[in-house]
mmCIF file of C-alpha atoms and ligand atoms in Angstrom:
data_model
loop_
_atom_site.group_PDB
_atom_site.id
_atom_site.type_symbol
_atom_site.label_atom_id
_atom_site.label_comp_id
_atom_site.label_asym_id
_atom_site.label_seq_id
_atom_site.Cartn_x
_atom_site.Cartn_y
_atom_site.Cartn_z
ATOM 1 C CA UNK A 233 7.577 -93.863 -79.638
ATOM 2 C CA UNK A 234 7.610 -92.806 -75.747
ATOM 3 C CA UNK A 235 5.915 -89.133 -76.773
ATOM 4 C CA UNK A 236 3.440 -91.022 -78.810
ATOM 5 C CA UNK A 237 2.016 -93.697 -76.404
ATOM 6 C CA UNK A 238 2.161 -90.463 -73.615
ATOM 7 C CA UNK A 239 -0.156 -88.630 -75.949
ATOM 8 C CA UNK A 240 -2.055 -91.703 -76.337
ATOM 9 C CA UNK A 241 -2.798 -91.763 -72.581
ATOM 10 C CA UNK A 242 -2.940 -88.587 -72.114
ATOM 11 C CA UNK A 243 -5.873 -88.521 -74.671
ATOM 12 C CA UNK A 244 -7.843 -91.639 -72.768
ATOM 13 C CA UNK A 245 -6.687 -89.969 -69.370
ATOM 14 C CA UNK A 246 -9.037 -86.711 -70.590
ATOM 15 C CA UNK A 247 -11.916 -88.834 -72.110
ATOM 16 C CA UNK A 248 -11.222 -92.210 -70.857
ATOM 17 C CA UNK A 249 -14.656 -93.956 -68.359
ATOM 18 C CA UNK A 250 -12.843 -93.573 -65.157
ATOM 19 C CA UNK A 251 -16.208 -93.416 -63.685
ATOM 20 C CA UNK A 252 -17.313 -97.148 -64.106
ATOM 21 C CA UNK A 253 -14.505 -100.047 -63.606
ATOM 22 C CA UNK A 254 -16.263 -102.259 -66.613
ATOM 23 C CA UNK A 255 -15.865 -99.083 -69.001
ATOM 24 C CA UNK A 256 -12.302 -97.959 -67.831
ATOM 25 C CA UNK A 257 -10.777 -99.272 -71.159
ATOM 26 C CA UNK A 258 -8.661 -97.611 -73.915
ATOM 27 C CA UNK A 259 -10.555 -100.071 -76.161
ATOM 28 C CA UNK A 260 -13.860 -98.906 -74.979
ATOM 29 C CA UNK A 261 -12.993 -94.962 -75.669
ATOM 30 C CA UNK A 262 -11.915 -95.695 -79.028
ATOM 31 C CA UNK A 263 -15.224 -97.875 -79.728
ATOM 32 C CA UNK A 264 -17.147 -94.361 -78.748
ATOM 33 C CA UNK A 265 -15.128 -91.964 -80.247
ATOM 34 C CA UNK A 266 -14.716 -93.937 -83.196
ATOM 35 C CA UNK A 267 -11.145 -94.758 -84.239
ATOM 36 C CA UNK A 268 -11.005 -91.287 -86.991
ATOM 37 C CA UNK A 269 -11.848 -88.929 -84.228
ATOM 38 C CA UNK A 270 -9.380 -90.720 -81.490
ATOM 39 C CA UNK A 271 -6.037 -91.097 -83.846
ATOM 40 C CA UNK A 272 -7.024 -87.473 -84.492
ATOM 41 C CA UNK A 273 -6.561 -86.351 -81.026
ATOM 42 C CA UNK A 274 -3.636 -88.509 -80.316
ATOM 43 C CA UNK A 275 -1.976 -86.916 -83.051
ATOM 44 C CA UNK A 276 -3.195 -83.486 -82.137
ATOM 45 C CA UNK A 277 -1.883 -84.221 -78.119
ATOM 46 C CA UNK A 278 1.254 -85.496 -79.839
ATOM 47 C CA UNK A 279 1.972 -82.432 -81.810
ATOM 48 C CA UNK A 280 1.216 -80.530 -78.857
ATOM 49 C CA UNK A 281 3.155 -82.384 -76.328
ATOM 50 C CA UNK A 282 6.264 -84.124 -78.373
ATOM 51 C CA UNK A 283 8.534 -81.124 -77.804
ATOM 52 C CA UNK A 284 8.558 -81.765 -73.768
ATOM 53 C CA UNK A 285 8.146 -85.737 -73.909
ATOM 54 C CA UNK A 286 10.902 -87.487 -71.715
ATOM 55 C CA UNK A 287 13.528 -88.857 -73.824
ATOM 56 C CA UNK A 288 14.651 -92.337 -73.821
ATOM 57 C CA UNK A 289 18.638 -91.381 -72.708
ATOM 58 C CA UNK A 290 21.282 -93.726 -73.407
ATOM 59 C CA UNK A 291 22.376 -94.462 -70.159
ATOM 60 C CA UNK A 292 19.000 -95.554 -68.905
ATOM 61 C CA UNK A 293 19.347 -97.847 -72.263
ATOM 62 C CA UNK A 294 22.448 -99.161 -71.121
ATOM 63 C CA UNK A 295 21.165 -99.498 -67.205
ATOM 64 C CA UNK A 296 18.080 -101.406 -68.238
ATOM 65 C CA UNK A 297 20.700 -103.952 -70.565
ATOM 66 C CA UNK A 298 22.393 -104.225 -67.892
ATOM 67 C CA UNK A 299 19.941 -106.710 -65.872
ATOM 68 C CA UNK A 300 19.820 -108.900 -69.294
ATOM 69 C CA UNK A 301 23.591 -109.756 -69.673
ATOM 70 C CA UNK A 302 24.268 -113.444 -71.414
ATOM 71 C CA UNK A 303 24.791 -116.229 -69.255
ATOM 72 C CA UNK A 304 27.724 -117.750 -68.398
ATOM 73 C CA UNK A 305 27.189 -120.561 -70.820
ATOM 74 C CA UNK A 306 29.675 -123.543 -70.811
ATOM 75 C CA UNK A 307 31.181 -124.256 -74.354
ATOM 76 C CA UNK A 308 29.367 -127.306 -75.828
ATOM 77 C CA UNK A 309 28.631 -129.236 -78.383
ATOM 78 C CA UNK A 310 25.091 -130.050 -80.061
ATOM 79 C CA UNK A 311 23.405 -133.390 -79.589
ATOM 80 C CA UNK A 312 20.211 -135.205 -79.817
ATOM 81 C CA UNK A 313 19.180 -136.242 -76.070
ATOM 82 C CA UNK A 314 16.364 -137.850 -77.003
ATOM 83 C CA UNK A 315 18.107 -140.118 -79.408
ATOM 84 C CA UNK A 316 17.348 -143.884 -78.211
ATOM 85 C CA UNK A 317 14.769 -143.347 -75.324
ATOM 86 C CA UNK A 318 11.493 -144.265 -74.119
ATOM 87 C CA UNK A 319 8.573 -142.348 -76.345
ATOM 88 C CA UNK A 320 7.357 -140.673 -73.678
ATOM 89 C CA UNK A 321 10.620 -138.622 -73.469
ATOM 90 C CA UNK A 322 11.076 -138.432 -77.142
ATOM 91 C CA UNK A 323 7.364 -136.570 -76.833
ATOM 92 C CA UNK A 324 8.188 -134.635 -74.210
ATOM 93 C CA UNK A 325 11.423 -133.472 -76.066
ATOM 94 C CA UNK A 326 9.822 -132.514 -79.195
ATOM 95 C CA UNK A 327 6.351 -130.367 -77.858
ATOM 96 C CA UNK A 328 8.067 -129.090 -75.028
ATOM 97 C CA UNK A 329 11.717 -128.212 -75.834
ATOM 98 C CA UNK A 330 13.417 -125.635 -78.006
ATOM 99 C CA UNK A 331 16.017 -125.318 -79.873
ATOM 100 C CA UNK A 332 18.645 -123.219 -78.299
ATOM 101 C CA UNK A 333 21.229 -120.388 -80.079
ATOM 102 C CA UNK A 334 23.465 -121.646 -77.812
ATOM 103 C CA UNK A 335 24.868 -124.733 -78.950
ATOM 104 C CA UNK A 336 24.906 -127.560 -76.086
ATOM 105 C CA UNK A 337 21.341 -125.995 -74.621
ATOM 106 C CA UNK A 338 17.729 -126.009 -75.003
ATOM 107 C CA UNK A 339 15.173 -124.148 -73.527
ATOM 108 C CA UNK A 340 12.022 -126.191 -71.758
ATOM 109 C CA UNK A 341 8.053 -125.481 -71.274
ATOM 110 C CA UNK A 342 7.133 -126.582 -67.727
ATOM 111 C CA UNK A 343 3.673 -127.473 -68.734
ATOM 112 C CA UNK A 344 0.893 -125.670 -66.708
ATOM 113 C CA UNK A 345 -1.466 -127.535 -69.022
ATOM 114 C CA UNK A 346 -1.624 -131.088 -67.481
ATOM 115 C CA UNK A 347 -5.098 -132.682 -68.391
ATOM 116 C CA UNK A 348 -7.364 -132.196 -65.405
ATOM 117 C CA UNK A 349 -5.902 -128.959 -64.102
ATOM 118 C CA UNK A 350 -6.842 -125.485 -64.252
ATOM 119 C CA UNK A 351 -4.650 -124.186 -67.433
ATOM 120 C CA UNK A 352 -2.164 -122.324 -65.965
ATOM 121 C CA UNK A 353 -3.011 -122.815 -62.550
ATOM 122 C CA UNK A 354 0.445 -124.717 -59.883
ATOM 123 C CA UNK A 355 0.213 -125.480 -56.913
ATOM 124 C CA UNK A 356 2.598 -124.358 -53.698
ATOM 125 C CA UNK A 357 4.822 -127.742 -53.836
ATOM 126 C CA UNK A 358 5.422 -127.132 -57.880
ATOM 127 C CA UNK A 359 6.565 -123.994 -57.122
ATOM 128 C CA UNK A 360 9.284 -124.811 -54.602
ATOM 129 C CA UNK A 361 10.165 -127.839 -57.291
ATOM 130 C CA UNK A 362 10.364 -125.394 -60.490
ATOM 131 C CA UNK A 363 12.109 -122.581 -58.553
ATOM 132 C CA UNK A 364 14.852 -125.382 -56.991
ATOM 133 C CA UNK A 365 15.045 -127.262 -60.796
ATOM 134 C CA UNK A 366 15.876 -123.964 -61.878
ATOM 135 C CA UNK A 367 18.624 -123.167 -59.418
ATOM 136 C CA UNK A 368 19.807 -125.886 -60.795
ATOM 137 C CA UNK A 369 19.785 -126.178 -64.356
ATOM 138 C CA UNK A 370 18.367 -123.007 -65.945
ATOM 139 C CA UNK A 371 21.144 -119.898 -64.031
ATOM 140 C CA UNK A 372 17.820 -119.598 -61.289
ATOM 141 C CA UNK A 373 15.658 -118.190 -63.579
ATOM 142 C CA UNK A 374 12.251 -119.049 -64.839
ATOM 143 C CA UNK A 375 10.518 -117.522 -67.626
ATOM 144 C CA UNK A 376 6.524 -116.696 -67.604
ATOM 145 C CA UNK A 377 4.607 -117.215 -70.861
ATOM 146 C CA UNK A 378 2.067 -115.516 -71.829
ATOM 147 C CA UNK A 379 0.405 -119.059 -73.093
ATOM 148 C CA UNK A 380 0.237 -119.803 -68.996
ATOM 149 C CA UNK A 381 3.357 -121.928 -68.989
ATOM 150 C CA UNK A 382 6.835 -121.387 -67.729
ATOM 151 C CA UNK A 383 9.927 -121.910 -69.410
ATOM 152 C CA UNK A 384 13.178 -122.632 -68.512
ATOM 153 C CA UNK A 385 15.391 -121.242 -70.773
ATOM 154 C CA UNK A 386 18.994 -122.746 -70.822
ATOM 155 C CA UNK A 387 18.995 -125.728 -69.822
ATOM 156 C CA UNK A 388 22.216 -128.115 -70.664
ATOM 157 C CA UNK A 389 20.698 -130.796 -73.423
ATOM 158 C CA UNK A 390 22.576 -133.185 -71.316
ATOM 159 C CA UNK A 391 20.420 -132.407 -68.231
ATOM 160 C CA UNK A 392 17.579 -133.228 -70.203
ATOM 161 C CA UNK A 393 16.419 -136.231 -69.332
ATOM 162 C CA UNK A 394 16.830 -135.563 -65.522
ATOM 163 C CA UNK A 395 14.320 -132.431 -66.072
ATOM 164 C CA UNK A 396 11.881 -134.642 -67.493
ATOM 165 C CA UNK A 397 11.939 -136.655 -64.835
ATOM 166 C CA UNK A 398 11.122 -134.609 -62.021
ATOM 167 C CA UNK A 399 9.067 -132.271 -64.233
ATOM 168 C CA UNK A 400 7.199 -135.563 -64.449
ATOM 169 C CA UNK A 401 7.217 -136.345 -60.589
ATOM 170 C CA UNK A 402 5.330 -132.928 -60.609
ATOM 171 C CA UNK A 403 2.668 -133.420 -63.001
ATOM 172 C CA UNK A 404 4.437 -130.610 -64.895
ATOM 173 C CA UNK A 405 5.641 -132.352 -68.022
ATOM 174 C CA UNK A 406 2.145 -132.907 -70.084
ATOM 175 C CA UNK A 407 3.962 -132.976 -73.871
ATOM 176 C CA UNK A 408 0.959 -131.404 -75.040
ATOM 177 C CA UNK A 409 2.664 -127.518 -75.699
ATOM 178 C CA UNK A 410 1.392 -126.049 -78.967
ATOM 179 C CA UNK A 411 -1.684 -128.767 -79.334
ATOM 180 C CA UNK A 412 -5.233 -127.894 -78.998
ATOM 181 C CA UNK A 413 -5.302 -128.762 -74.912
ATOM 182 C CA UNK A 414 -2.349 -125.510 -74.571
ATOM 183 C CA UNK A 415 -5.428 -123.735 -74.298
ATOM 184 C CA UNK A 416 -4.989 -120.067 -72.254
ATOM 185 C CA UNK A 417 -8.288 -119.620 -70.198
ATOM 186 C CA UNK A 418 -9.130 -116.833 -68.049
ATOM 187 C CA UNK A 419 -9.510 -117.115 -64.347
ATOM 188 C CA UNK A 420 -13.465 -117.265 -65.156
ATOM 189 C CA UNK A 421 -16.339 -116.820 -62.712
ATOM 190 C CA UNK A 422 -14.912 -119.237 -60.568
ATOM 191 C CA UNK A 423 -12.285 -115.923 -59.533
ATOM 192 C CA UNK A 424 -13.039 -113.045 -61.153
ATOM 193 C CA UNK A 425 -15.730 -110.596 -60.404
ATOM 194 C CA UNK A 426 -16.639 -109.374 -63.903
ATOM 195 C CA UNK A 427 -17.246 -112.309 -65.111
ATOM 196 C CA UNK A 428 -20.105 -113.384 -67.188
ATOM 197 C CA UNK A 429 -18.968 -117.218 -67.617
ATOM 198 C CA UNK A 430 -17.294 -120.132 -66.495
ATOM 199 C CA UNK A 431 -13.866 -120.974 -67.921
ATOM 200 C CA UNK A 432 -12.224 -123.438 -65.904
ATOM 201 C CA UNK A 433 -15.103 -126.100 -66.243
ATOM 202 C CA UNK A 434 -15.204 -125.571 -70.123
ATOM 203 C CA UNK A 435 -11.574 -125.859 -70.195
ATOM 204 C CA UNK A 436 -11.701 -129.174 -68.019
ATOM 205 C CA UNK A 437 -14.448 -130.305 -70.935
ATOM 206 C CA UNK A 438 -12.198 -129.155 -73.233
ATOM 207 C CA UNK A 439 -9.475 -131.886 -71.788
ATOM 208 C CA UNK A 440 -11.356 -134.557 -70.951
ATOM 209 C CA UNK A 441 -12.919 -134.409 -74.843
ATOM 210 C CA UNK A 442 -9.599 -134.486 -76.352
ATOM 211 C CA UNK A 443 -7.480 -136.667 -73.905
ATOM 212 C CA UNK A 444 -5.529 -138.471 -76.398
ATOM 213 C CA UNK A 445 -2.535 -137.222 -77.181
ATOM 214 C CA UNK A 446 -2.115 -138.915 -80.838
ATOM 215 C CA UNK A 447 -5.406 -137.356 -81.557
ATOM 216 C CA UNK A 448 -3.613 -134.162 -80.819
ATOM 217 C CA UNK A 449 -0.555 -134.498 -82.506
ATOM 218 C CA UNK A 450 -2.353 -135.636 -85.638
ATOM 219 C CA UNK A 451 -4.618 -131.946 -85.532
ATOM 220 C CA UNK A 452 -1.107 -129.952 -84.833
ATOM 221 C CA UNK A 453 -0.825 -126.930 -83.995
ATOM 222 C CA UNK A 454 -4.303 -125.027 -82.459
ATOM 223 C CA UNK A 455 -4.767 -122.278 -80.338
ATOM 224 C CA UNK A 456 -7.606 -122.086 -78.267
ATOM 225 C CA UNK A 457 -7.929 -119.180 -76.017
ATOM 226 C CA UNK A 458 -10.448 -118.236 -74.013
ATOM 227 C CA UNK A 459 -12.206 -115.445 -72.025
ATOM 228 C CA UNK A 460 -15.408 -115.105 -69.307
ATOM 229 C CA UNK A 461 -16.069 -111.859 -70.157
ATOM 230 C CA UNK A 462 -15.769 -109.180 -73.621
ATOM 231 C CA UNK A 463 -12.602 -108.129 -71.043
ATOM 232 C CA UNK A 464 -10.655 -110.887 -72.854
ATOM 233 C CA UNK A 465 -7.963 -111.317 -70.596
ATOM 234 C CA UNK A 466 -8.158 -115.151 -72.447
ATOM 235 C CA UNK A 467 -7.281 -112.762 -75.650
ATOM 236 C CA UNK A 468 -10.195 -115.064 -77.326
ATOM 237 C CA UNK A 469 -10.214 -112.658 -80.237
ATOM 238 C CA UNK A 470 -6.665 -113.476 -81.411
ATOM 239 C CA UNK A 471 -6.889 -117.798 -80.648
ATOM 240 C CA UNK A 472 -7.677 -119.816 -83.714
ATOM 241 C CA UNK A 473 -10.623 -120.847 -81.988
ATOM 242 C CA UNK A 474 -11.854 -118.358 -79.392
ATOM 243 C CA UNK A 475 -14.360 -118.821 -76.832
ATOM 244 C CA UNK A 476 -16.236 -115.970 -74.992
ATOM 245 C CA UNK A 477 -17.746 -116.727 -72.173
ATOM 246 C CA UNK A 478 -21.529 -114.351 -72.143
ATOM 247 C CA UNK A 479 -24.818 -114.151 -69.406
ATOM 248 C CA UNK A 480 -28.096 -114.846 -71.022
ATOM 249 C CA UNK A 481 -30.929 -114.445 -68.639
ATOM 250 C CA UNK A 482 -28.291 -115.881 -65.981
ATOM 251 C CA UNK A 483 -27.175 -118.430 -68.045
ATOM 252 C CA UNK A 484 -23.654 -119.385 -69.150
ATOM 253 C CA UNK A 485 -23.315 -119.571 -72.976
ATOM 254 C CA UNK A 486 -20.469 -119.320 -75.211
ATOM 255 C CA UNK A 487 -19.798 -117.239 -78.415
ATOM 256 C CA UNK A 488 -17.287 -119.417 -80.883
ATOM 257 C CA UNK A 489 -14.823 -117.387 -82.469
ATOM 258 C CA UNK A 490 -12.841 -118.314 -85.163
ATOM 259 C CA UNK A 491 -9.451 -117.716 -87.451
ATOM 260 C CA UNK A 492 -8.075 -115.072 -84.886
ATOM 261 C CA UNK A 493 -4.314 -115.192 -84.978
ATOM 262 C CA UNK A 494 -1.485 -113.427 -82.618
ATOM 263 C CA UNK A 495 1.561 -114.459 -84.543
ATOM 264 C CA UNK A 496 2.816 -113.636 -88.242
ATOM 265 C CA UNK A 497 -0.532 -112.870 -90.171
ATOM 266 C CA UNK A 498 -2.124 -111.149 -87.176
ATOM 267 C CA UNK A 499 -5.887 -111.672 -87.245
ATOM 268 C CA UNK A 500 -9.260 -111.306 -85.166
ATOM 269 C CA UNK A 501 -11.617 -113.759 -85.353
ATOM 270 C CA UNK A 502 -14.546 -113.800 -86.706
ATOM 271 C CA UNK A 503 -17.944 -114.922 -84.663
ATOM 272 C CA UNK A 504 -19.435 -117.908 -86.132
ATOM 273 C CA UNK A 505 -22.596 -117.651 -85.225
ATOM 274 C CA UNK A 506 -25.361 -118.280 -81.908
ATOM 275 C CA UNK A 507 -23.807 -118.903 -78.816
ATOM 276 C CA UNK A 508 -23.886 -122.304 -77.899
ATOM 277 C CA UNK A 509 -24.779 -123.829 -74.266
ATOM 278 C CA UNK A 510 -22.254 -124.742 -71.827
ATOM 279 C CA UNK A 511 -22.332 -128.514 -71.988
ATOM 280 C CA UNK A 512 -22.166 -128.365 -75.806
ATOM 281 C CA UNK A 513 -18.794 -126.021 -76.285
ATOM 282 C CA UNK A 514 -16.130 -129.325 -76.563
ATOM 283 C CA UNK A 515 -18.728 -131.020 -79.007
ATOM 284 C CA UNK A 516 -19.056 -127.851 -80.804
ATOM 285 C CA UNK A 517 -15.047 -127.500 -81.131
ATOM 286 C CA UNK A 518 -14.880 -131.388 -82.142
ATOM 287 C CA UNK A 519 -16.848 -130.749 -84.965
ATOM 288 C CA UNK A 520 -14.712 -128.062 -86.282
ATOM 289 C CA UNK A 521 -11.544 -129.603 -85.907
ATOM 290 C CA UNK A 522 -13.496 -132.948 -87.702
ATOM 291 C CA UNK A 523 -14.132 -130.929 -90.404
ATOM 292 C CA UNK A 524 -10.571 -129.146 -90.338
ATOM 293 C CA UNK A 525 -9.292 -132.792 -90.888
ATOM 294 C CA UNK A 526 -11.199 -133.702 -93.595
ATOM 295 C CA UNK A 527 -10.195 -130.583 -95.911
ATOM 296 C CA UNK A 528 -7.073 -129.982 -94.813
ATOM 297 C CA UNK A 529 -4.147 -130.960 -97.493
ATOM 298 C CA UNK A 530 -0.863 -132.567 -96.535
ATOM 299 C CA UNK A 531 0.982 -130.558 -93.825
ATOM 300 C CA UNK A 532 -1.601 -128.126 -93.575
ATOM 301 C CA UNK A 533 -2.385 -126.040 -90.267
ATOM 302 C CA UNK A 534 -5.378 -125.735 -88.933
ATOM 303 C CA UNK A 535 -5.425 -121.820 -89.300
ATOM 304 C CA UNK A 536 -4.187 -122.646 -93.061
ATOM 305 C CA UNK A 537 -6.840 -124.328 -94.052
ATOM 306 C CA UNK A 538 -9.901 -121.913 -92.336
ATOM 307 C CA UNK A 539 -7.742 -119.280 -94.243
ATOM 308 C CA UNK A 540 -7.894 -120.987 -97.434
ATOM 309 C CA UNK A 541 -11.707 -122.146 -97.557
ATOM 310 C CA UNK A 542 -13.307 -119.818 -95.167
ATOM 311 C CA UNK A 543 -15.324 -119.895 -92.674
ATOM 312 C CA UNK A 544 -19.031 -120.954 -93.855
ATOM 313 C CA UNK A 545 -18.369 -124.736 -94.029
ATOM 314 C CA UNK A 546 -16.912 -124.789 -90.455
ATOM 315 C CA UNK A 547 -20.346 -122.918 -89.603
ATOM 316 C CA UNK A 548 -21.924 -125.471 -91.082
ATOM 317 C CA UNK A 549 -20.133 -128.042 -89.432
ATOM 318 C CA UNK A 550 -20.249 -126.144 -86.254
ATOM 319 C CA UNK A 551 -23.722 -126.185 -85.810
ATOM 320 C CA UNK A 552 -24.784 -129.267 -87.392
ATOM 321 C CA UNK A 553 -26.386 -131.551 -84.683
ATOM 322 C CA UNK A 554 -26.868 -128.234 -82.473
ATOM 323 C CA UNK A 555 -29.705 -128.797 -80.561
ATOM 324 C CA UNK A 556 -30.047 -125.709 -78.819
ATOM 325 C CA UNK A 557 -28.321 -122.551 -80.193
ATOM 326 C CA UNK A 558 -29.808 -119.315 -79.303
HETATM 327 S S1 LIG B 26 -11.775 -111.771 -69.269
HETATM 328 FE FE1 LIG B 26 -11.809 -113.186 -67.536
HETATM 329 S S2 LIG B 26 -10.298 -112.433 -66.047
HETATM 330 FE FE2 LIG B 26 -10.708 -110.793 -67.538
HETATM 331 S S3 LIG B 26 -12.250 -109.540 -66.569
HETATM 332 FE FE3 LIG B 26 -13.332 -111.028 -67.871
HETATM 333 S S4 LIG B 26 -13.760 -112.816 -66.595
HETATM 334 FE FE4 LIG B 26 -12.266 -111.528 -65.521
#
């Protein structure tokens, strides 16, 4: 594997942009080359260069386990700590806890998502809290998703409660993990140079469209992931819905991806059509998860059901009272 991603590099290294920043991409060398002719110098580099490739040796294995030793986990037994509370726990307990294979613990999503913040985005003060709840309940260790959360990984179900609590003096404990407003959003044009869009305001009109939280429970589980440039740091291509940000004329629009999937059946989405404006993007999205609702049968995901009828009626759908799609 190591001699094949070297040859791999060595092959974009050779032909790779590195003459303009927006074209330095493995992803852009392969679009030129075409993907025949680059797999056939990868595997011509790879012949060449497998003999000499550094080899994965098994003490640097056993060096590198080393730094991810169990825990010293107490010995306890399983119970349900949300059993008998207020609904907001039981909520909080059931989007943004996980079961644990230890039995007596349960790992917990600090929520970067709460409605009216930048997804992913803490501030100073919820750091110090996270990083001190963590000395405390999770061996000092905090986890980074790649969704934009943080997770705490072992914490004692017993302790449960108390981490909701001050998760919630933090604004960090929005039970919304897995529902359409877990939405991962690039840093946008509001930080990023190469930018062609907004994110964060679309994201913010993303909340403040769907800020009830029975509303998202009852559509389940929906990724929306989003990017301000063809970059896609937002990975738009692989959200259920994705949303790229693109310039026209010096105008913010956004091209609506949809069915792209990052887990089990892996999938890019597929472009639905014009871009749409950037006050109409939450409308746009309402009307395809209005339509998901209507044909979906009993149980069924919202991926599940774009899967199983396609994607022309949620065009339809999409751009149904459109006023101004170019
Ligand atoms: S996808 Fe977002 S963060 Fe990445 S380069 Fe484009 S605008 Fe910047």
């Amino acid at each position: 594997l190591l001699s094949y991603l070297e040859a791999i590099l060595r092959v974009y290294n050779r032909h790779g942009r590195r003459d303009n920043l927006n074209k330095a991409r493995i992803k852009v060398l392969v679009k030129s080359l075409g993907v025949a002719r680059f797999r056939e110098q990868v595997e011509e580099e790879w012949r060449l260069g497998r003999a000499r490739a550094a080899r994965l040796q098994a003490s640097e294995v056993e060096r590198v386990r080393s730094f991810f030793r169990p825990q010293p986990y107490e010995t306890l037994e399983d119970f349900d700590a949300s059993a008998g509370r207020e609904p907001a726990f039981q909520a909080w307990y059931r989007y943004n806890t996980r079961p644990h294979r230890v039995s007596g613990y349960r790992a917990v999503f600090v929520s970067l998502k709460a409605h009216g913040q930048n997804p992913g985005d803490m501030s100073c003060e919820q750091m110090e809290a996270v990083a001190a709840l963590a000395e405390r309940v999770s061996f000092g260790l905090i986890r980074a998703t790649h969704n934009q959360n943080l997770l705490l990984a072992d914490v004692r179900q017993s302790e449960l409660y108390e981490v909701w609590r001050e998760l919630q003096r933090h604004q960090l404990a929005m039970p919304n993990i897995g529902t359409l407003t877990d939405m991962i959003a690039c840093p946008g044009l509001d930080f990023c140079s190469l930018a062609n869009a907004g994110t964060l305001a679309v994201a913010k009109q993303i909340q403040e469209r769907f800020d009830d939280l029975d509303y998202l429970y009852d559509l389940g589980d929906i990724e929306i992931k989003m990017s301000g440039c063809m970059n896609a740091c937002g990975h738009h291509h692989v959200g259920h819905i994705g949303i790229l940000g693109v310039d026209k004329h010096g105008e913010e629009w956004y091209q609506i991806t949809l069915g792209g999937s990052a887990n089990g059946f892996t999938a890019l989405g597929e472009v639905i059509g014009p871009s749409v404006p950037k006050s109409e993007v939450a409308a746009t999205i309402e009307r395809i998860v209005e339509l998901y609702r209507t044909l979906r049968a009993e149980g069924e995901r919202f991926i599940d059901t774009l899967r199983r009828v396609g994607l022309a009626p949620f065009k339809e759908s999409a751009y149904a009272t459109h006023p101004a799609a170019a």
